[in-house]
JSON list of C-alpha atoms in Angstrom, two decimals:
[
{"chain": "A", "resi": 1, "resn": "MET", "atom": "CA", "xyz": [109.28, 106.43, 106.51]},
{"chain": "A", "resi": 2, "resn": "SER", "atom": "CA", "xyz": [105.67, 106.20, 105.65]},
{"chain": "A", "resi": 3, "resn": "HIS", "atom": "CA", "xyz": [104.08, 102.87, 104.58]},
{"chain": "A", "resi": 4, "resn": "GLY", "atom": "CA", "xyz": [104.37, 102.43, 100.84]},
{"chain": "A", "resi": 5, "resn": "ILE", "atom": "CA", "xyz": [106.96, 105.02, 100.30]},
{"chain": "A", "resi": 6, "resn": "ILE", "atom": "CA", "xyz": [110.36, 103.78, 99.32]},
{"chain": "A", "resi": 7, "resn": "ARG", "atom": "CA", "xyz": [113.21, 106.27, 99.02]},
{"chain": "A", "resi": 8, "resn": "TYR", "atom": "CA", "xyz": [115.90, 105.78, 96.32]},
{"chain": "A", "resi": 9, "resn": "LYS", "atom": "CA", "xyz": [119.04, 107.74, 95.79]},
{"chain": "A", "resi": 10, "resn": "HIS", "atom": "CA", "xyz": [118.95, 109.43, 92.35]},
{"chain": "A", "resi": 11, "resn": "MET", "atom": "CA", "xyz": [121.80, 107.99, 90.42]},
{"chain": "A", "resi": 12, "resn": "PHE", "atom": "CA", "xyz": [123.11, 109.80, 87.33]},
{"chain": "A", "resi": 13, "resn": "GLY", "atom": "CA", "xyz": [124.94, 108.30, 84.42]},
{"chain": "A", "resi": 14, "resn": "GLY", "atom": "CA", "xyz": [125.47, 104.63, 83.37]},
{"chain": "A", "resi": 15, "resn": "ALA", "atom": "CA", "xyz": [122.83, 102.07, 83.69]},
{"chain": "A", "resi": 16, "resn": "SER", "atom": "CA", "xyz": [120.65, 104.26, 85.92]},
{"chain": "A", "resi": 17, "resn": "MET", "atom": "CA", "xyz": [119.80, 106.42, 82.91]},
{"chain": "A", "resi": 18, "resn": "LEU", "atom": "CA", "xyz": [118.21, 103.55, 80.98]},
{"chain": "A", "resi": 19, "resn": "PRO", "atom": "CA", "xyz": [114.73, 104.58, 79.58]},
{"chain": "A", "resi": 20, "resn": "LEU", "atom": "CA", "xyz": [111.90, 104.26, 82.07]},
{"chain": "A", "resi": 21, "resn": "LEU", "atom": "CA", "xyz": [109.61, 101.81, 80.31]},
{"chain": "A", "resi": 22, "resn": "CYS", "atom": "CA", "xyz": [106.87, 101.26, 82.93]},
{"chain": "A", "resi": 23, "resn": "THR", "atom": "CA", "xyz": [105.43, 104.34, 84.48]},
{"chain": "A", "resi": 24, "resn": "TYR", "atom": "CA", "xyz": [101.88, 104.94, 85.96]},
{"chain": "A", "resi": 25, "resn": "SER", "atom": "CA", "xyz": [100.03, 108.14, 86.38]},
{"chain": "A", "resi": 26, "resn": "HIS", "atom": "CA", "xyz": [96.72, 108.92, 88.13]},
{"chain": "A", "resi": 27, "resn": "PHE", "atom": "CA", "xyz": [94.98, 107.60, 84.96]},
{"chain": "A", "resi": 28, "resn": "SER", "atom": "CA", "xyz": [95.76, 104.21, 86.21]},
{"chain": "A", "resi": 29, "resn": "PHE", "atom": "CA", "xyz": [92.89, 103.53, 88.67]},
{"chain": "A", "resi": 30, "resn": "LEU", "atom": "CA", "xyz": [94.12, 102.97, 92.15]},
{"chain": "A", "resi": 31, "resn": "GLN", "atom": "CA", "xyz": [97.68, 102.57, 91.02]},
{"chain": "A", "resi": 32, "resn": "ALA", "atom": "CA", "xyz": [99.38, 105.97, 91.18]},
{"chain": "A", "resi": 33, "resn": "VAL", "atom": "CA", "xyz": [98.99, 109.69, 92.22]},
{"chain": "A", "resi": 34, "resn": "PRO", "atom": "CA", "xyz": [100.98, 111.91, 89.86]},
{"chain": "A", "resi": 35, "resn": "ALA", "atom": "CA", "xyz": [99.69, 113.54, 86.64]},
{"chain": "A", "resi": 36, "resn": "PRO", "atom": "CA", "xyz": [101.51, 112.64, 83.43]},
{"chain": "A", "resi": 37, "resn": "ALA", "atom": "CA", "xyz": [103.12, 116.09, 83.25]},
{"chain": "A", "resi": 38, "resn": "GLU", "atom": "CA", "xyz": [104.46, 115.72, 86.77]},
{"chain": "A", "resi": 39, "resn": "LEU", "atom": "CA", "xyz": [106.13, 112.46, 85.76]},
{"chain": "A", "resi": 40, "resn": "VAL", "atom": "CA", "xyz": [107.78, 114.08, 82.77]},
{"chain": "A", "resi": 41, "resn": "ARG", "atom": "CA", "xyz": [109.06, 117.03, 84.91]},
{"chain": "A", "resi": 42, "resn": "ALA", "atom": "CA", "xyz": [110.50, 114.66, 87.44]},
{"chain": "A", "resi": 43, "resn": "ALA", "atom": "CA", "xyz": [112.14, 112.54, 84.74]},
{"chain": "A", "resi": 44, "resn": "ALA", "atom": "CA", "xyz": [113.66, 115.63, 83.07]},
{"chain": "A", "resi": 45, "resn": "ALA", "atom": "CA", "xyz": [114.96, 116.88, 86.48]},
{"chain": "A", "resi": 46, "resn": "MET", "atom": "CA", "xyz": [116.66, 113.63, 87.13]},
{"chain": "A", "resi": 47, "resn": "GLY", "atom": "CA", "xyz": [118.38, 113.65, 83.71]},
{"chain": "A", "resi": 48, "resn": "TYR", "atom": "CA", "xyz": [116.27, 111.01, 81.90]},
{"chain": "A", "resi": 49, "resn": "ARG", "atom": "CA", "xyz": [116.04, 111.54, 78.22]},
{"chain": "A", "resi": 50, "resn": "GLU", "atom": "CA", "xyz": [113.20, 109.00, 77.51]},
{"chain": "A", "resi": 51, "resn": "LEU", "atom": "CA", "xyz": [110.06, 108.13, 79.45]},
{"chain": "A", "resi": 52, "resn": "ALA", "atom": "CA", "xyz": [107.18, 105.73, 78.75]},
{"chain": "A", "resi": 53, "resn": "LEU", "atom": "CA", "xyz": [103.67, 106.23, 80.02]},
{"chain": "A", "resi": 54, "resn": "THR", "atom": "CA", "xyz": [102.09, 102.77, 80.50]},
{"chain": "A", "resi": 55, "resn": "ASP", "atom": "CA", "xyz": [98.81, 103.35, 82.31]},
{"chain": "A", "resi": 56, "resn": "VAL", "atom": "CA", "xyz": [96.60, 100.44, 83.03]},
{"chain": "A", "resi": 57, "resn": "ASP", "atom": "CA", "xyz": [93.92, 99.99, 80.29]},
{"chain": "A", "resi": 58, "resn": "SER", "atom": "CA", "xyz": [94.07, 103.70, 79.54]},
{"chain": "A", "resi": 59, "resn": "LEU", "atom": "CA", "xyz": [95.40, 106.12, 77.08]},
{"chain": "A", "resi": 60, "resn": "HIS", "atom": "CA", "xyz": [93.72, 109.20, 78.58]},
{"chain": "A", "resi": 61, "resn": "GLY", "atom": "CA", "xyz": [96.96, 110.70, 79.68]},
{"chain": "A", "resi": 62, "resn": "LEU", "atom": "CA", "xyz": [98.77, 110.66, 76.30]},
{"chain": "A", "resi": 63, "resn": "VAL", "atom": "CA", "xyz": [97.97, 114.26, 75.09]},
{"chain": "A", "resi": 64, "resn": "GLU", "atom": "CA", "xyz": [99.17, 115.74, 78.43]},
{"chain": "A", "resi": 65, "resn": "PHE", "atom": "CA", "xyz": [102.21, 113.46, 78.42]},
{"chain": "A", "resi": 66, "resn": "VAL", "atom": "CA", "xyz": [103.38, 114.16, 74.90]},
{"chain": "A", "resi": 67, "resn": "THR", "atom": "CA", "xyz": [102.85, 117.89, 75.39]},
{"chain": "A", "resi": 68, "resn": "ALA", "atom": "CA", "xyz": [104.81, 118.02, 78.51]},
{"chain": "A", "resi": 69, "resn": "ALA", "atom": "CA", "xyz": [107.58, 115.80, 77.10]},
{"chain": "A", "resi": 70, "resn": "ARG", "atom": "CA", "xyz": [108.12, 118.10, 74.14]},
{"chain": "A", "resi": 71, "resn": "GLU", "atom": "CA", "xyz": [108.34, 121.13, 76.43]},
{"chain": "A", "resi": 72, "resn": "ALA", "atom": "CA", "xyz": [110.87, 119.35, 78.70]},
{"chain": "A", "resi": 73, "resn": "GLY", "atom": "CA", "xyz": [113.00, 117.80, 75.99]},
{"chain": "A", "resi": 74, "resn": "VAL", "atom": "CA", "xyz": [112.20, 114.28, 77.01]},
{"chain": "A", "resi": 75, "resn": "ARG", "atom": "CA", "xyz": [111.27, 111.69, 74.31]},
{"chain": "A", "resi": 76, "resn": "PRO", "atom": "CA", "xyz": [107.89, 110.29, 75.01]},
{"chain": "A", "resi": 77, "resn": "LEU", "atom": "CA", "xyz": [107.41, 106.53, 74.57]},
{"chain": "A", "resi": 78, "resn": "LEU", "atom": "CA", "xyz": [103.73, 105.79, 74.06]},
{"chain": "A", "resi": 79, "resn": "GLY", "atom": "CA", "xyz": [102.34, 102.72, 75.67]},
{"chain": "A", "resi": 80, "resn": "ALA", "atom": "CA", "xyz": [99.98, 101.09, 78.11]},
{"chain": "A", "resi": 81, "resn": "THR", "atom": "CA", "xyz": [99.59, 98.10, 80.40]},
{"chain": "A", "resi": 82, "resn": "ALA", "atom": "CA", "xyz": [96.81, 95.85, 79.16]},
{"chain": "A", "resi": 83, "resn": "ARG", "atom": "CA", "xyz": [95.42, 92.43, 80.13]},
{"chain": "A", "resi": 84, "resn": "VAL", "atom": "CA", "xyz": [95.84, 89.91, 77.30]},
{"chain": "A", "resi": 85, "resn": "ALA", "atom": "CA", "xyz": [94.09, 86.65, 77.11]},
{"chain": "A", "resi": 86, "resn": "GLY", "atom": "CA", "xyz": [95.93, 84.02, 78.95]},
{"chain": "A", "resi": 87, "resn": "GLN", "atom": "CA", "xyz": [98.90, 86.24, 79.45]},
{"chain": "A", "resi": 88, "resn": "GLY", "atom": "CA", "xyz": [97.94, 88.59, 82.41]},
{"chain": "A", "resi": 89, "resn": "ARG", "atom": "CA", "xyz": [98.88, 92.13, 82.15]},
{"chain": "A", "resi": 90, "resn": "LEU", "atom": "CA", "xyz": [101.53, 93.01, 79.58]},
{"chain": "A", "resi": 91, "resn": "ILE", "atom": "CA", "xyz": [103.37, 96.23, 78.87]},
{"chain": "A", "resi": 92, "resn": "LEU", "atom": "CA", "xyz": [102.74, 97.39, 75.30]},
{"chain": "A", "resi": 93, "resn": "LEU", "atom": "CA", "xyz": [104.85, 100.08, 73.74]},
{"chain": "A", "resi": 94, "resn": "LEU", "atom": "CA", "xyz": [104.37, 101.59, 70.29]},
{"chain": "A", "resi": 95, "resn": "LYS", "atom": "CA", "xyz": [107.29, 101.17, 68.08]},
{"chain": "A", "resi": 96, "resn": "ARG", "atom": "CA", "xyz": [108.97, 104.23, 66.58]},
{"chain": "A", "resi": 97, "resn": "ASP", "atom": "CA", "xyz": [107.21, 105.70, 63.51]},
{"chain": "A", "resi": 98, "resn": "CYS", "atom": "CA", "xyz": [104.18, 103.45, 63.90]},
{"chain": "A", "resi": 99, "resn": "GLN", "atom": "CA", "xyz": [100.57, 104.56, 63.85]},
{"chain": "A", "resi": 100, "resn": "LEU", "atom": "CA", "xyz": [98.72, 104.61, 67.19]},
{"chain": "A", "resi": 101, "resn": "ALA", "atom": "CA", "xyz": [95.80, 102.35, 66.02]},
{"chain": "A", "resi": 102, "resn": "PRO", "atom": "CA", "xyz": [97.26, 99.00, 67.14]},
{"chain": "A", "resi": 103, "resn": "LEU", "atom": "CA", "xyz": [97.93, 100.41, 70.62]},
{"chain": "A", "resi": 104, "resn": "VAL", "atom": "CA", "xyz": [94.44, 102.05, 70.81]},
{"chain": "A", "resi": 105, "resn": "THR", "atom": "CA", "xyz": [92.77, 98.78, 69.62]},
{"chain": "A", "resi": 106, "resn": "ALA", "atom": "CA", "xyz": [94.50, 96.58, 72.20]},
{"chain": "A", "resi": 107, "resn": "VAL", "atom": "CA", "xyz": [93.83, 98.97, 75.09]},
{"chain": "A", "resi": 108, "resn": "ASN", "atom": "CA", "xyz": [90.17, 99.46, 74.13]},
{"chain": "A", "resi": 109, "resn": "ASP", "atom": "CA", "xyz": [89.65, 95.68, 73.97]},
{"chain": "A", "resi": 110, "resn": "ALA", "atom": "CA", "xyz": [91.21, 95.22, 77.42]},
{"chain": "A", "resi": 111, "resn": "ALA", "atom": "CA", "xyz": [89.18, 98.11, 78.90]},
{"chain": "A", "resi": 112, "resn": "LEU", "atom": "CA", "xyz": [85.86, 97.18, 77.43]},
{"chain": "A", "resi": 113, "resn": "ALA", "atom": "CA", "xyz": [86.06, 93.37, 77.26]},
{"chain": "A", "resi": 114, "resn": "GLY", "atom": "CA", "xyz": [88.40, 92.70, 80.16]},
{"chain": "A", "resi": 115, "resn": "GLU", "atom": "CA", "xyz": [91.23, 91.46, 78.08]},
{"chain": "A", "resi": 116, "resn": "ALA", "atom": "CA", "xyz": [92.66, 91.92, 74.56]},
{"chain": "A", "resi": 117, "resn": "ALA", "atom": "CA", "xyz": [92.91, 89.06, 72.14]},
{"chain": "A", "resi": 118, "resn": "ARG", "atom": "CA", "xyz": [96.41, 87.62, 71.78]},
{"chain": "A", "resi": 119, "resn": "GLN", "atom": "CA", "xyz": [96.31, 88.34, 68.01]},
{"chain": "A", "resi": 120, "resn": "ARG", "atom": "CA", "xyz": [96.35, 92.09, 68.83]},
{"chain": "A", "resi": 121, "resn": "LEU", "atom": "CA", "xyz": [100.10, 91.62, 69.57]},
{"chain": "A", "resi": 122, "resn": "ALA", "atom": "CA", "xyz": [100.89, 90.43, 66.08]},
{"chain": "A", "resi": 123, "resn": "GLY", "atom": "CA", "xyz": [101.78, 92.82, 63.30]},
{"chain": "A", "resi": 124, "resn": "ARG", "atom": "CA", "xyz": [105.20, 93.94, 64.44]},
{"chain": "A", "resi": 125, "resn": "LYS", "atom": "CA", "xyz": [104.00, 97.44, 65.50]},
{"chain": "A", "resi": 126, "resn": "LEU", "atom": "CA", "xyz": [104.05, 96.86, 69.31]},
{"chain": "A", "resi": 127, "resn": "LEU", "atom": "CA", "xyz": [106.85, 96.01, 71.65]},
{"chain": "A", "resi": 128, "resn": "VAL", "atom": "CA", "xyz": [105.48, 93.40, 74.04]},
{"chain": "A", "resi": 129, "resn": "LEU", "atom": "CA", "xyz": [107.04, 93.20, 77.53]},
{"chain": "A", "resi": 130, "resn": "ALA", "atom": "CA", "xyz": [106.11, 90.54, 80.03]},
{"chain": "A", "resi": 131, "resn": "GLY", "atom": "CA", "xyz": [106.70, 92.22, 83.41]},
{"chain": "A", "resi": 132, "resn": "GLU", "atom": "CA", "xyz": [105.82, 91.84, 87.02]},
{"chain": "A", "resi": 133, "resn": "ASP", "atom": "CA", "xyz": [102.03, 91.68, 86.37]},
{"chain": "A", "resi": 134, "resn": "SER", "atom": "CA", "xyz": [102.27, 89.06, 83.67]},
{"chain": "A", "resi": 135, "resn": "ALA", "atom": "CA", "xyz": [101.21, 85.48, 83.89]},
{"chain": "A", "resi": 136, "resn": "ILE", "atom": "CA", "xyz": [104.79, 84.49, 83.06]},
{"chain": "A", "resi": 137, "resn": "TYR", "atom": "CA", "xyz": [106.04, 86.19, 86.22]},
{"chain": "A", "resi": 138, "resn": "GLY", "atom": "CA", "xyz": [103.34, 84.52, 88.20]},
{"chain": "A", "resi": 139, "resn": "CYS", "atom": "CA", "xyz": [104.40, 81.10, 87.03]},
{"chain": "A", "resi": 140, "resn": "LEU", "atom": "CA", "xyz": [108.03, 81.72, 87.65]},
{"chain": "A", "resi": 141, "resn": "SER", "atom": "CA", "xyz": [107.38, 82.96, 91.16]},
{"chain": "A", "resi": 142, "resn": "ARG", "atom": "CA", "xyz": [105.43, 79.66, 91.89]},
{"chain": "A", "resi": 143, "resn": "GLY", "atom": "CA", "xyz": [108.09, 77.45, 90.34]},
{"chain": "A", "resi": 144, "resn": "GLU", "atom": "CA", "xyz": [105.98, 76.63, 87.29]},
{"chain": "A", "resi": 145, "resn": "GLN", "atom": "CA", "xyz": [108.85, 76.95, 84.76]},
{"chain": "A", "resi": 146, "resn": "ALA", "atom": "CA", "xyz": [107.22, 74.67, 82.18]},
{"chain": "A", "resi": 147, "resn": "THR", "atom": "CA", "xyz": [104.11, 76.80, 82.09]},
{"chain": "A", "resi": 148, "resn": "ALA", "atom": "CA", "xyz": [106.16, 80.04, 81.90]},
{"chain": "A", "resi": 149, "resn": "LEU", "atom": "CA", "xyz": [108.10, 78.59, 79.09]},
{"chain": "A", "resi": 150, "resn": "LYS", "atom": "CA", "xyz": [104.84, 77.74, 77.21]},
{"chain": "A", "resi": 151, "resn": "LEU", "atom": "CA", "xyz": [103.45, 81.21, 77.74]},
{"chain": "A", "resi": 152, "resn": "ALA", "atom": "CA", "xyz": [106.76, 82.89, 76.59]},
{"chain": "A", "resi": 153, "resn": "ARG", "atom": "CA", "xyz": [106.90, 80.73, 73.48]},
{"chain": "A", "resi": 154, "resn": "GLU", "atom": "CA", "xyz": [103.36, 81.83, 72.65]},
{"chain": "A", "resi": 155, "resn": "LEU", "atom": "CA", "xyz": [104.31, 85.51, 72.93]},
{"chain": "A", "resi": 156, "resn": "LYS", "atom": "CA", "xyz": [107.43, 84.95, 70.98]},
{"chain": "A", "resi": 157, "resn": "ALA", "atom": "CA", "xyz": [105.40, 83.34, 68.14]},
{"chain": "A", "resi": 158, "resn": "LEU", "atom": "CA", "xyz": [103.06, 86.27, 68.10]},
{"chain": "A", "resi": 159, "resn": "ALA", "atom": "CA", "xyz": [105.47, 89.21, 68.42]},
{"chain": "A", "resi": 160, "resn": "GLY", "atom": "CA", "xyz": [108.75, 87.75, 67.22]},
{"chain": "A", "resi": 161, "resn": "GLY", "atom": "CA", "xyz": [111.76, 89.93, 67.98]},
{"chain": "A", "resi": 162, "resn": "ASP", "atom": "CA", "xyz": [109.46, 92.49, 69.56]},
{"chain": "A", "resi": 163, "resn": "PHE", "atom": "CA", "xyz": [108.80, 90.25, 72.64]},
{"chain": "A", "resi": 164, "resn": "TRP", "atom": "CA", "xyz": [110.90, 91.05, 75.67]},
{"chain": "A", "resi": 165, "resn": "LEU", "atom": "CA", "xyz": [111.00, 89.85, 79.22]},
{"chain": "A", "resi": 166, "resn": "ALA", "atom": "CA", "xyz": [111.01, 92.60, 81.69]},
{"chain": "A", "resi": 167, "resn": "ALA", "atom": "CA", "xyz": [113.34, 92.51, 84.80]},
{"chain": "A", "resi": 168, "resn": "GLY", "atom": "CA", "xyz": [111.54, 94.24, 87.70]},
{"chain": "A", "resi": 169, "resn": "ARG", "atom": "CA", "xyz": [112.58, 95.18, 91.22]},
{"chain": "A", "resi": 170, "resn": "ASP", "atom": "CA", "xyz": [112.74, 91.65, 92.62]},
{"chain": "A", "resi": 171, "resn": "GLN", "atom": "CA", "xyz": [116.40, 90.53, 91.99]},
{"chain": "A", "resi": 172, "resn": "HIS", "atom": "CA", "xyz": [115.62, 87.02, 92.99]},
{"chain": "A", "resi": 173, "resn": "MET", "atom": "CA", "xyz": [113.73, 86.66, 89.77]},
{"chain": "A", "resi": 174, "resn": "TRP", "atom": "CA", "xyz": [116.50, 87.84, 87.51]},
{"chain": "A", "resi": 175, "resn": "PRO", "atom": "CA", "xyz": [118.21, 84.49, 87.09]},
{"chain": "A", "resi": 176, "resn": "LEU", "atom": "CA", "xyz": [114.93, 82.85, 86.17]},
{"chain": "A", "resi": 177, "resn": "ILE", "atom": "CA", "xyz": [114.19, 85.69, 83.71]},
{"chain": "A", "resi": 178, "resn": "ARG", "atom": "CA", "xyz": [117.60, 85.40, 82.08]},
{"chain": "A", "resi": 179, "resn": "GLU", "atom": "CA", "xyz": [117.18, 81.50, 81.76]},
{"chain": "A", "resi": 180, "resn": "LEU", "atom": "CA", "xyz": [113.79, 81.92, 80.21]},
{"chain": "A", "resi": 181, "resn": "ALA", "atom": "CA", "xyz": [114.93, 84.62, 77.87]},
{"chain": "A", "resi": 182, "resn": "ARG", "atom": "CA", "xyz": [117.76, 82.34, 76.57]},
{"chain": "A", "resi": 183, "resn": "ALA", "atom": "CA", "xyz": [115.26, 79.52, 76.14]},
{"chain": "A", "resi": 184, "resn": "VAL", "atom": "CA", "xyz": [112.95, 81.52, 73.80]},
{"chain": "A", "resi": 185, "resn": "ALA", "atom": "CA", "xyz": [115.59, 83.88, 72.32]},
{"chain": "A", "resi": 186, "resn": "ALA", "atom": "CA", "xyz": [114.02, 87.00, 73.79]},
{"chain": "A", "resi": 187, "resn": "GLY", "atom": "CA", "xyz": [115.58, 90.15, 75.07]},
{"chain": "A", "resi": 188, "resn": "VAL", "atom": "CA", "xyz": [115.58, 91.29, 78.64]},
{"chain": "A", "resi": 189, "resn": "ALA", "atom": "CA", "xyz": [114.75, 94.87, 79.51]},
{"chain": "A", "resi": 190, "resn": "ALA", "atom": "CA", "xyz": [115.21, 96.63, 82.84]},
{"chain": "A", "resi": 191, "resn": "CYS", "atom": "CA", "xyz": [111.64, 97.56, 83.65]},
{"chain": "A", "resi": 192, "resn": "PRO", "atom": "CA", "xyz": [110.72, 98.20, 87.27]},
{"chain": "A", "resi": 193, "resn": "ALA", "atom": "CA", "xyz": [107.33, 99.86, 87.76]},
{"chain": "A", "resi": 194, "resn": "VAL", "atom": "CA", "xyz": [107.65, 103.60, 88.48]},
{"chain": "A", "resi": 195, "resn": "ARG", "atom": "CA", "xyz": [105.17, 105.24, 90.77]},
{"chain": "A", "resi": 196, "resn": "TRP", "atom": "CA", "xyz": [106.71, 108.51, 91.67]},
{"chain": "A", "resi": 197, "resn": "LEU", "atom": "CA", "xyz": [105.52, 110.67, 94.48]},
{"chain": "A", "resi": 198, "resn": "GLU", "atom": "CA", "xyz": [106.15, 114.19, 95.67]},
{"chain": "A", "resi": 199, "resn": "PRO", "atom": "CA", "xyz": [106.23, 114.72, 99.44]},
{"chain": "A", "resi": 200, "resn": "LYS", "atom": "CA", "xyz": [102.81, 116.50, 99.29]},
{"chain": "A", "resi": 201, "resn": "GLN", "atom": "CA", "xyz": [101.30, 113.42, 97.68]},
{"chain": "A", "resi": 202, "resn": "GLN", "atom": "CA", "xyz": [102.17, 110.99, 100.49]},
{"chain": "A", "resi": 203, "resn": "LEU", "atom": "CA", "xyz": [98.64, 111.17, 102.05]},
{"chain": "A", "resi": 204, "resn": "ALA", "atom": "CA", "xyz": [96.90, 110.64, 98.78]},
{"chain": "A", "resi": 205, "resn": "PHE", "atom": "CA", "xyz": [99.13, 107.60, 98.18]},
{"chain": "A", "resi": 206, "resn": "GLN", "atom": "CA", "xyz": [98.48, 106.17, 101.51]},
{"chain": "A", "resi": 207, "resn": "ALA", "atom": "CA", "xyz": [94.74, 106.44, 100.88]},
{"chain": "A", "resi": 208, "resn": "LEU", "atom": "CA", "xyz": [95.21, 104.65, 97.55]},
{"chain": "A", "resi": 209, "resn": "ALA", "atom": "CA", "xyz": [97.09, 101.85, 99.19]},
{"chain": "A", "resi": 210, "resn": "MET", "atom": "CA", "xyz": [94.32, 101.36, 101.74]},
{"chain": "A", "resi": 211, "resn": "LEU", "atom": "CA", "xyz": [91.68, 101.26, 98.97]},
{"chain": "A", "resi": 212, "resn": "ALA", "atom": "CA", "xyz": [93.66, 98.79, 96.86]},
{"chain": "A", "resi": 213, "resn": "PRO", "atom": "CA", "xyz": [95.94, 96.74, 99.20]},
{"chain": "A", "resi": 214, "resn": "THR", "atom": "CA", "xyz": [96.22, 93.93, 96.63]},
{"chain": "A", "resi": 215, "resn": "ALA", "atom": "CA", "xyz": [97.07, 96.07, 93.60]},
{"chain": "A", "resi": 216, "resn": "PRO", "atom": "CA", "xyz": [100.34, 94.71, 92.04]},
{"chain": "A", "resi": 217, "resn": "ALA", "atom": "CA", "xyz": [103.25, 96.57, 93.49]},
{"chain": "A", "resi": 218, "resn": "ALA", "atom": "CA", "xyz": [100.94, 99.35, 94.63]},
{"chain": "A", "resi": 219, "resn": "THR", "atom": "CA", "xyz": [103.16, 100.10, 97.57]},
{"chain": "A", "resi": 220, "resn": "GLU", "atom": "CA", "xyz": [106.18, 100.68, 95.55]},
{"chain": "A", "resi": 221, "resn": "GLY", "atom": "CA", "xyz": [106.83, 104.38, 95.11]},
{"chain": "A", "resi": 222, "resn": "LEU", "atom": "CA", "xyz": [109.62, 106.77, 94.74]},
{"chain": "A", "resi": 223, "resn": "LEU", "atom": "CA", "xyz": [109.57, 109.81, 97.00]},
{"chain": "A", "resi": 224, "resn": "LEU", "atom": "CA", "xyz": [110.99, 112.82, 95.13]},
{"chain": "A", "resi": 225, "resn": "PRO", "atom": "CA", "xyz": [113.11, 115.32, 97.03]}
]
C-alpha cells in the first residue's frame, strides 16, 4: 500500500449512503488530485445521490461540478472550505434555493484577505460545519474544552440552527463532539474529508503529499477500484 493511500470497502445502503459533505478536487491547492467531474462520476458509480464540493478558498470547480452532477443524476451541494476569523477553516454549504452570493462573498474574503469575517456566517443562507480543520477541533484535541465551547457558542449565535459540528474520521473525537453538540444545541453531521484517487493518480498524490506534508488530512485518500 502506497503512503497516503487508504483503501476502504465500498459499502452500499444504510448509513454509508449519507451525503458526502466534504470533498476536495484539484482546485484545492495541494489538497487533492481529481477533477470535479471525476468526483461526481465516482460518487454516482458507488450509489451516492448527493455530493458536496468544498474546495479550499475556491469556487472555480462549481460549473464543471454542477454540469457533471446533472449528467450523472447526482444532486450537487454547493460549498467551500474557508478560513473564518478566529474559527479556523469551516465548511460552508449553500442552503437549498438560496442565491450563491453569500457563499461567493465568504470565499472571496477568505481567498483575498486570508480569512472571512465572522458576520459572513449570519443571514441563515449558509450551513456552517465545524470539521477537522476548525479551531473547535483543535481545541478539543488539546483538551481545551472551555475554549471549544466558547467558539461553538459564537458560531451558534451567528448561524443558529444552521450551525453543525462535523464528525470526521477520528472516532476518538466523537464523544467530545457529541458532548459539545449537546451543550450548544447543535446538530452533528458525518463529515469525513473525501480525497478520492484513481489508481493512475497515485504518483500525483504522492508528489502532492511530499510538497505539503503538513496539509490537514492530506494523506487521507480513497483509492478507487
